[in-house]
C-alpha positions in Angstrom: -0.1 0.3 0.0 1.4 3.3 -1.1 1.8 6.2 1.7 0.8 8.7 -1.2 -0.1 8.3 -4.6 -0.2 10.9 -6.8 -2.5 10.4 -9.9 -2.1 12.0 -12.9 -4.5 11.7 -15.9 -2.7 12.8 -19.5 -4.1 13.0 -23.0 -1.6 14.6 -25.5 0.3 16.9 -22.9 4.0 16.3 -24.2 4.6 19.7 -23.7 4.0 19.9 -19.9 4.1 16.3 -18.7 7.9 16.3 -18.1 7.7 19.6 -15.6 4.8 18.3 -13.9 6.0 15.0 -12.8 9.5 16.7 -11.7 7.7 19.5 -10.1 5.5 17.1 -8.1 8.6 15.0 -7.3 10.1 17.7 -6.1 7.7 18.2 -3.2 7.2 14.8 -2.5 10.4 13.6 -1.8 9.9 13.9 2.1 7.0 11.7 2.0 8.6 8.1 2.0 6.3 5.8 0.1 4.9 8.2 -2.4 4.7 7.4 -6.2 3.8 9.3 -9.1 1.0 7.7 -11.3 0.5 8.8 -15.0 -1.9 7.3 -17.1 -1.9 7.6 -20.4 -5.3 7.8 -22.0 -4.6 7.2 -25.9 -2.2 9.9 -26.1 -1.4 10.8 -30.0 2.0 12.3 -28.9 4.6 10.8 -26.8 3.5 12.0 -23.5 3.8 8.5 -22.2 7.4 7.8 -23.1 8.2 11.2 -21.7 6.6 10.5 -17.9 8.4 7.3 -17.6 11.8 8.8 -18.7 11.6 11.1 -15.7 10.6 8.2 -13.5 6.7 8.0 -13.0 4.7 4.6 -13.3 3.3 4.9 -16.2 0.0 2.8 -17.1 -2.6 3.1 -19.8 -6.7 3.1 -19.9 -7.6 2.6 -23.3 -11.3 3.8 -22.9 -11.9 7.3 -23.6 -12.2 10.0 -21.1 -11.3 11.2 -17.9 -13.9 9.4 -16.4 -12.6 6.0 -17.2 -9.1 7.1 -16.4 -10.1 7.9 -12.7 -12.1 4.4 -12.3 -9.0 2.4 -13.5 -6.8 4.8 -11.1 -9.1 4.3 -8.5 -9.6 0.5 -9.2 -5.7 -0.5 -9.3 -4.3 1.7 -6.7 -4.1 1.3 -2.9 -3.0 4.0 -1.0 -3.6 5.8 2.3 -3.9 8.9 0.4 -4.4 9.7 -3.4 -3.7 13.2 -4.9 -5.1 14.1 -8.4 -3.5 16.5 -10.5 -3.7 17.6 -14.3 -1.0 17.2 -16.7 -1.4 21.1 -18.0 0.6 22.4 -15.6 -1.8 24.6 -14.3 -1.7 23.9 -10.5 0.7 24.5 -7.7 2.2 21.3 -6.8 3.4 23.5 -3.5 0.0 22.7 -2.2 0.5 18.9 -2.3 1.9 18.6 1.4 -0.8 20.3 2.9 -3.6 18.7 1.4 -1.6 15.1 1.9 -1.6 16.0 6.0 -5.5 16.9 5.7 -6.0 13.4 4.5 -3.5 11.7 7.1 -3.9 14.0 10.0 -7.4 15.2 10.1 -8.9 12.3 8.2 -10.4 14.7 5.7 -12.2 12.9 3.1 -11.7 15.1 0.2 -9.7 18.0 -0.2 -10.7 20.3 -2.8 -8.1 22.7 -5.0 -10.3 26.1 -4.9 -9.0 27.9 -8.2 -12.1 30.5 -7.7 -11.3 32.0 -4.8 -7.6 33.4 -6.1 -6.6 34.0 -9.5 -8.7 31.8 -11.6 -10.6 34.6 -13.1 -7.9 36.7 -13.8 -5.3 34.2 -15.5 -8.2 32.1 -17.5 -8.9 33.5 -20.9 -11.9 31.9 -21.5 -15.0 34.0 -20.4 -17.3 31.4 -21.0 -15.6 28.9 -18.9 -15.8 31.6 -16.1 -19.4 31.6 -16.4 -19.5 28.1 -16.6 -17.9 27.4 -13.3 -19.7 30.2 -11.4 -22.9 28.6 -12.5 -22.5 25.2 -11.9 -21.0 26.3 -8.4 -23.9 28.6 -7.2 -26.3 25.4 -8.9 -24.8 22.6 -6.7 -24.6 24.7 -3.6 -28.2 25.7 -3.8 -29.4 22.4 -4.8 -27.4 20.1 -2.3 -27.0 22.9 0.6 -22.9 22.5 0.5 -20.1 24.7 0.3 -17.9 23.4 -2.0 -16.0 26.5 -3.5 -14.8 25.0 -7.0 -16.8 22.1 -8.2 -15.2 21.6 -11.2 -11.1 21.6 -10.6 -9.1 18.7 -11.3 -6.8 19.1 -8.0 -8.1 17.4 -5.2 -6.9 14.8 -2.3 -9.1 12.0 -1.4 -8.9 9.3 1.6 -8.8 5.4 0.7 -12.5 5.4 2.0 -13.8 7.9 -0.5 -11.7 6.5 -3.3 -12.9 2.6 -2.4 -16.5 3.6 -2.4 -16.7 6.3 -4.9 -19.2 4.6 -7.8 -17.3 6.3 -10.8 -20.6 6.8 -13.3 -19.5 9.6 -15.8 -16.8 8.9 -18.9 -15.9 12.5 -19.0 -14.8 15.9 -17.2 -18.3 15.7 -15.5 -16.6 13.3 -13.1 -15.4 16.2 -11.0 -19.3 17.1 -10.4 -19.9 13.3 -9.4 -17.3 13.6 -7.1 -18.5 16.7 -5.2 -21.8 15.8 -4.9 -20.9 12.7 -3.9 -19.0 13.4 -1.1 -21.6 15.5 -0.1 -24.4 13.5 -0.1 -22.6 10.6 2.0 -21.7 13.2 4.7 -18.0 12.8 4.1 -15.5 15.2 5.4 -14.9 18.1 2.8 -12.6 21.1 2.7 -12.0 23.8 0.6 -8.3 24.4 0.0 -7.3 27.9 -2.0 -4.6 27.4 -4.7 -3.1 29.8 -6.8 -4.0 29.0 -10.9 -1.8 29.6 -13.9 -3.4 29.3 -17.5 -2.0 26.8 -20.0 1.5 27.8 -21.4 1.4 28.8 -24.9 0.8 26.0 -27.5 -1.1 23.7 -25.5 -4.5 23.2 -26.1 -7.6 22.5 -23.7 -9.6 19.2 -24.2 -12.5 21.0 -22.8 -15.5 21.8 -24.9 -17.2 24.5 -23.6 -20.5 24.2 -24.7 -20.9 20.1 -24.8 -19.0 19.5 -21.6 -21.0 22.2 -20.1 -24.4 20.7 -21.1 -23.3 17.3 -20.0 -22.1 18.5 -16.4 -25.6 20.6 -16.2 -27.3 17.3 -17.2 -25.1 15.4 -14.6 -26.2 17.6 -11.8 -30.1 17.0 -12.5 -29.5 13.3 -12.8 -27.9 13.5 -9.5 -30.1 15.5 -7.7 -33.0 13.0 -9.0 -31.1 10.0 -7.9 -30.2 11.7 -4.6 -33.4 13.5 -3.4 -36.3 11.8 -5.7 -38.8 13.0 -3.3 -38.0 16.5 -3.8 -37.4 16.3 -7.5 -40.8 14.6 -8.3 -42.8 16.6 -6.2 -42.0 19.6 -8.5 -43.6 17.7 -11.0 -46.5 16.5 -8.6 -47.2 20.3 -7.8 -47.0 21.1 -11.3 -49.8 18.9 -12.5 -51.8 19.5 -9.7 -51.6 23.2 -9.9 -52.5 22.9 -13.7 -55.2 20.5 -12.9 -56.8 23.0 -10.5 -56.7 25.6 -12.5 -58.1 24.3 -15.6 -61.0 22.5 -13.3 -61.9 25.9 -11.7 -61.8 28.0 -14.9 -63.2 25.5 -17.5 -65.4 23.4 -15.0 -66.5 25.2 -11.8 -67.0 28.8 -13.0 -69.2 27.8 -15.9 -71.1 25.1 -13.8 -71.8 27.8 -10.9 -73.4 30.3 -13.4 -75.6 27.9 -15.4 -75.6 24.7 -13.4 -74.5 22.6 -16.6 -70.8 21.2 -17.4 -70.5 22.3 -21.2 -66.5 21.6 -21.0 -66.3 17.7 -20.8 -62.9 17.5 -22.3 -61.5 20.2 -19.7 -63.2 18.3 -17.1 -61.2 15.4 -18.4 -58.1 16.5 -19.1 -57.8 18.0 -15.5 -58.6 14.6 -13.8 -56.0 13.1 -15.9 -53.5 15.8 -14.6 -54.9 15.2 -10.8 -54.2 11.5 -11.5 -50.5 12.7 -12.8 -49.9 14.7 -10.1 -50.6 11.5 -7.6 -48.5 9.1 -9.3 -45.6 11.2 -9.4 -46.1 12.2 -5.7 -45.8 8.7 -4.8 -43.2 7.7 -7.0 -41.2 10.3 -5.5 -41.9 8.9 -1.9 -41.1 5.5 -3.1 -38.0 6.5 -4.5 -37.0 8.4 -1.4 -37.8 5.1 1.1 -35.4 3.4 -1.5 -32.4 6.1 -1.4 -32.7 6.1 2.7 -32.5 2.6 2.1 -29.2 3.0 0.0 -27.8 5.6 2.6 -27.8 2.8 5.4 -26.0 0.3 3.0 -23.5 2.9 2.1 -22.2 3.5 6.0 -21.9 -0.4 5.6 -19.9 -0.2 2.7 -17.9 2.6 4.3 -17.1 0.4 7.4 -15.9 -2.6 5.0 -13.5 0.0 3.4 -12.0 1.2 6.6 -11.5 -2.3 7.6 -9.9 -3.1 4.3 -7.8 -0.5 4.7 -6.4 -1.3 8.5 -5.5 -4.8 6.9 -3.0 -3.4 4.0 -1.8 -1.0 6.5 -0.7 -4.0 8.5 0.4 -5.9 5.6 
């Protein structure tokens, strides 16, 4: 079991990978048992060769996407603490020791490298990325009642408990959103750590698709809200159906009936009753799924205990 595993997902990062690996090695030399892992994700340049040349342990993930890479990392590597950092040389490696000690000494489950509270908006030259980061942060903190200050950062530290109980479902860059919400919903200890951010060096290109990845992130947020808070999610639709039913019933049925004691709008009566039935169906669907989600939370606590016991066994070995 490694003491500290540095996880670097990489795709076509030949320009910066050597510098990132060397910088990381320089700050972890005082942490015995540390290993730098570079996971190459079908790079078309010599990223893997350069990383191996400077001493990183290079492995490959052939399913394309950052989510697929992280799934492979989390499954294959056992460590007391993990730190994930991007290979594009935009994050300060000097923050690694402090993040590591938060995981080991304070039993934090996830440390979030917070770019947005420092230099991100000055350094980042893509205005829509700035807007998107702020929008996603506000949306998630509102829906999930949390205070994570940088939802989409790729600079994070994790405990063994988090890594071995996190179900990786996303394949792309929305994985960071999934991590943030999972930690919040499972009541894991999360801390923000303000870091400085610098934009990519000239000639290095971002792999992000501003609009495509942005839409996928929003979709992920909605799906996760539905999964973790089904009663609240379906109650919104139930309330809308009920309100539409009552408005239609009063306007097209009750008011005409009170005027001449006849029901001239039978189609409106039928539609209002259908909407009322849909309201009840969605309400009870949310109630049932909410009960299932409560049971899932109990099962997760048992899985967390198993992960902690497995960590103790690995440490003793």
